[in-house]
CSV table of N, CA and C in Angstrom, one decimal:
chain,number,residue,atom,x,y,z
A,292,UNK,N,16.6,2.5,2.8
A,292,UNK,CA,16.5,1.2,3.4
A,292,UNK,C,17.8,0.4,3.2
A,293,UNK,N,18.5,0.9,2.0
A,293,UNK,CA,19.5,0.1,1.8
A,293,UNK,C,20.7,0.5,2.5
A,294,UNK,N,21.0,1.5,2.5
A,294,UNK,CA,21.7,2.5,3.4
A,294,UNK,C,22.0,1.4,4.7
A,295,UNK,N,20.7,1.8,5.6
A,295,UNK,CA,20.3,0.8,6.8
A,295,UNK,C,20.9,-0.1,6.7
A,296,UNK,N,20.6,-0.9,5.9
A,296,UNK,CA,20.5,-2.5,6.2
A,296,UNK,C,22.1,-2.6,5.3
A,297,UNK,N,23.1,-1.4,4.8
A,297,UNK,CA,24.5,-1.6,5.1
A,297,UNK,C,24.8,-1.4,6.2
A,298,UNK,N,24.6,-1.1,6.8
A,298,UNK,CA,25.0,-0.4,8.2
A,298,UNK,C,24.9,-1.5,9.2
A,299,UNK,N,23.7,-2.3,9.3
A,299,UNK,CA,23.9,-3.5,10.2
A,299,UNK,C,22.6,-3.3,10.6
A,300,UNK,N,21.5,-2.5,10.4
A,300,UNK,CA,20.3,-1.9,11.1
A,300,UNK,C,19.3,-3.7,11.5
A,301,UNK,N,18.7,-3.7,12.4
A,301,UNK,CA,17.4,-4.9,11.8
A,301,UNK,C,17.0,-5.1,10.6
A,302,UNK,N,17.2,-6.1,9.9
A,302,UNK,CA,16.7,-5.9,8.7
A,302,UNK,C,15.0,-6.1,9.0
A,303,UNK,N,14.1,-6.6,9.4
A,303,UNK,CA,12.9,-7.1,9.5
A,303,UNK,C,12.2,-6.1,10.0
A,304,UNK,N,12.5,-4.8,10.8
A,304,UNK,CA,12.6,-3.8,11.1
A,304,UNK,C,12.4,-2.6,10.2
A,305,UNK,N,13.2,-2.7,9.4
A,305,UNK,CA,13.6,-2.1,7.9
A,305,UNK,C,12.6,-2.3,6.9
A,306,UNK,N,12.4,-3.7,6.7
A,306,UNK,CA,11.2,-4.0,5.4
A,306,UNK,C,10.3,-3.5,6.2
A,307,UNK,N,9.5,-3.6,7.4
A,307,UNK,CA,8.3,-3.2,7.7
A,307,UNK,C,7.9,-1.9,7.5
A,308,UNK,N,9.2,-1.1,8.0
A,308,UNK,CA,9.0,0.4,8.2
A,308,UNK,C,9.1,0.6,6.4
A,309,UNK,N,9.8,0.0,5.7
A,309,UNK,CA,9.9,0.3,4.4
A,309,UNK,C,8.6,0.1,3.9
A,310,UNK,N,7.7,-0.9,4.1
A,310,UNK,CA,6.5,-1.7,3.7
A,310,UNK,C,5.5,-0.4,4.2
A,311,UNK,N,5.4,-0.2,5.2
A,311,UNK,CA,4.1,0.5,5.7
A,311,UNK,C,4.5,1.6,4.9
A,312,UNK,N,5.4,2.5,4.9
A,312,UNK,CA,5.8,3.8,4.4
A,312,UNK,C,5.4,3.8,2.9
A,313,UNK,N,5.6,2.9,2.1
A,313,UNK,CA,4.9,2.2,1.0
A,313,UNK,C,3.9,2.4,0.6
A,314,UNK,N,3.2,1.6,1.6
A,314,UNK,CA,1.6,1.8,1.8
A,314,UNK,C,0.9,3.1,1.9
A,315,UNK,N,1.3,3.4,2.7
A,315,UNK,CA,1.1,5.4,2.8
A,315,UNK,C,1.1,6.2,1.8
A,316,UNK,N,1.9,6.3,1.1
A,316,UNK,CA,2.3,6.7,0.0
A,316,UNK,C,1.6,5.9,-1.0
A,317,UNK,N,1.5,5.0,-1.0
A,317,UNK,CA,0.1,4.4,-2.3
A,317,UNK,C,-1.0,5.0,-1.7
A,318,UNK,N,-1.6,5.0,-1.3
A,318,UNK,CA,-3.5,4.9,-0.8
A,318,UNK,C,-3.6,6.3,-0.1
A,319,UNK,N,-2.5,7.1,0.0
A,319,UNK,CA,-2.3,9.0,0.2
A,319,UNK,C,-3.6,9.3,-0.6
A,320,UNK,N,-3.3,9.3,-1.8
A,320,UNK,CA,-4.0,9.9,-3.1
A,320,UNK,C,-5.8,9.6,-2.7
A,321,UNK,N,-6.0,8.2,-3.1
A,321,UNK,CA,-7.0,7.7,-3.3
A,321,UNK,C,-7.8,8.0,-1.8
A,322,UNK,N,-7.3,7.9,-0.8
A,322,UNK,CA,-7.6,8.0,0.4
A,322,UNK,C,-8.3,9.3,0.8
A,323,UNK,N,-7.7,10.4,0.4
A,323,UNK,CA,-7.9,11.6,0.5
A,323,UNK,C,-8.9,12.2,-0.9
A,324,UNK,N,-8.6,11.8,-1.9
A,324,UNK,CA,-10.2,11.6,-2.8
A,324,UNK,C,-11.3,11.2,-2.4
A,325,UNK,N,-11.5,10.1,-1.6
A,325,UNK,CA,-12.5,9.6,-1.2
A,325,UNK,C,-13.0,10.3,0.3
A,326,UNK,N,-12.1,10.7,0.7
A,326,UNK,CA,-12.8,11.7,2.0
A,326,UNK,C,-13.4,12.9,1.5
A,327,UNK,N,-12.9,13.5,0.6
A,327,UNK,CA,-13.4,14.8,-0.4
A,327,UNK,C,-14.9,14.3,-1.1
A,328,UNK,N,-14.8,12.7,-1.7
A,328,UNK,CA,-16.4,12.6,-2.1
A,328,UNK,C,-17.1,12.4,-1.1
A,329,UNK,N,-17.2,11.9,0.1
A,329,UNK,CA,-17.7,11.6,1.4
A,329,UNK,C,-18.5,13.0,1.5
A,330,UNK,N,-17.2,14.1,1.8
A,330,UNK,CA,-17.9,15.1,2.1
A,330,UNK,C,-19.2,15.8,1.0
A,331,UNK,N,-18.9,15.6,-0.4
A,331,UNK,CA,-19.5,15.9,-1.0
A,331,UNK,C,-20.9,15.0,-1.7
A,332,UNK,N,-20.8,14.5,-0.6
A,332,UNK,CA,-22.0,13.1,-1.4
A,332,UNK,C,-22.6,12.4,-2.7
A,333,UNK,N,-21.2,11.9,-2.9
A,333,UNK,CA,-21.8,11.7,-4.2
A,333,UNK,C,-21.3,10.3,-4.1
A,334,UNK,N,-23.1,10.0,-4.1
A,334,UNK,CA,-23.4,8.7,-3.8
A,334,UNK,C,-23.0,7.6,-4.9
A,335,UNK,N,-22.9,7.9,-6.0
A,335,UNK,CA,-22.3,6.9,-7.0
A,335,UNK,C,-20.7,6.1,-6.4
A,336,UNK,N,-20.4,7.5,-6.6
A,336,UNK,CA,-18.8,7.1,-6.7
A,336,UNK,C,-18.5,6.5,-4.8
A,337,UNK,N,-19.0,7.0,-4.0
A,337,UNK,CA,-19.0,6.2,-2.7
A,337,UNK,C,-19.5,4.6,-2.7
A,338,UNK,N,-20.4,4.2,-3.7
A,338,UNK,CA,-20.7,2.9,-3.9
A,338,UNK,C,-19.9,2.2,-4.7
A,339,UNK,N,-19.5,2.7,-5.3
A,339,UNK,CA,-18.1,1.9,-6.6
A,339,UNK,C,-17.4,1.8,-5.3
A,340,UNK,N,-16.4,2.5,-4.5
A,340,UNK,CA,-15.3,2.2,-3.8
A,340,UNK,C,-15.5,1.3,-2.9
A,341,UNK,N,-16.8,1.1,-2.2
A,341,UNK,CA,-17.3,0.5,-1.2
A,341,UNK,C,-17.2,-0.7,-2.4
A,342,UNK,N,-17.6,-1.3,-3.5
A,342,UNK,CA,-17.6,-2.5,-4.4
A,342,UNK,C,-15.9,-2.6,-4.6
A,343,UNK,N,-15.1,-1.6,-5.1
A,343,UNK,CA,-13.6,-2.0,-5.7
A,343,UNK,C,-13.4,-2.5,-3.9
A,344,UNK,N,-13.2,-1.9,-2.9
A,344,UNK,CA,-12.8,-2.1,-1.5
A,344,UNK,C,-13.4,-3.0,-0.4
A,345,UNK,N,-14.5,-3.8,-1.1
A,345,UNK,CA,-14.6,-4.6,-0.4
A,345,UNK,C,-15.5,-4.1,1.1
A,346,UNK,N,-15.8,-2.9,1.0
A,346,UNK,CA,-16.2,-2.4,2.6
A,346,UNK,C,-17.7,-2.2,2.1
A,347,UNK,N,-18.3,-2.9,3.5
A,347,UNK,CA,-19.7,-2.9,3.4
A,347,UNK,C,-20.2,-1.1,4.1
A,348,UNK,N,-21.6,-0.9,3.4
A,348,UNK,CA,-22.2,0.2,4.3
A,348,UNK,C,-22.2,0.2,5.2
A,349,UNK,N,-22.4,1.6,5.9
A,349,UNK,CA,-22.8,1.8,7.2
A,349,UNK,C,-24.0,1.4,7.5
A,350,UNK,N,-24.5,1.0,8.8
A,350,UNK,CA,-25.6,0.7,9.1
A,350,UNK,C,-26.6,2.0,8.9
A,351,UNK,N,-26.2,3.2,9.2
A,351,UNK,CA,-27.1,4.5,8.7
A,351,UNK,C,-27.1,4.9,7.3
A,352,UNK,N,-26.2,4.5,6.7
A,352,UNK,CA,-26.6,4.5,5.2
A,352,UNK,C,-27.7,4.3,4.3
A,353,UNK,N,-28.2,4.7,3.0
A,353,UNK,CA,-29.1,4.1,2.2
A,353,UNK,C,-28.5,2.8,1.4
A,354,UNK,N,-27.1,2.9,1.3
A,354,UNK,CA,-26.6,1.4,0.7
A,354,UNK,C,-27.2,0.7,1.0
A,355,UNK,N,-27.8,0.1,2.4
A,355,UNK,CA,-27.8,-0.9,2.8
A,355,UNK,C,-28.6,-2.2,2.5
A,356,UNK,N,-29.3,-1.4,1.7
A,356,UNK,CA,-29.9,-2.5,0.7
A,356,UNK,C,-28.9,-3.1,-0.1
A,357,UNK,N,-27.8,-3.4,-0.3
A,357,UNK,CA,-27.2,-3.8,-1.1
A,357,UNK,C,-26.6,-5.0,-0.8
């Protein structure tokens, strides 16, 4: 990015792409853990994430009592 934004690049262009690329690279890991417990149902640890993340159940879910 720095590179870039010597060069004369957009800078606002630069943070974004720098920003999302960021993001990707954080939430890789955790993202792809949690599709691995999905598949393997394990209903605990899908209910913590759904509480740390803020995301409600699916409507076909048994969460939904919650």
């Amino acid at each position: 990015a720095i590179k870039r934004l010597n060069r004369g690049e957009d800078a606002e262009m630069i943070m974004t792409e720098m920003a999302r690329s960021l993001a990707n690279k954080l939430i890789h890991s955790p993202s792809s853990g949690l599709r691995n417990v999905s598949q393997e149902q394990k209903d605990e640890l899908l209910r913590a994430a759904r509480i740390l993340f803020n995301v409600p159940a699916d409507k076909n879910d048994s969460d939904n009592h919650n």
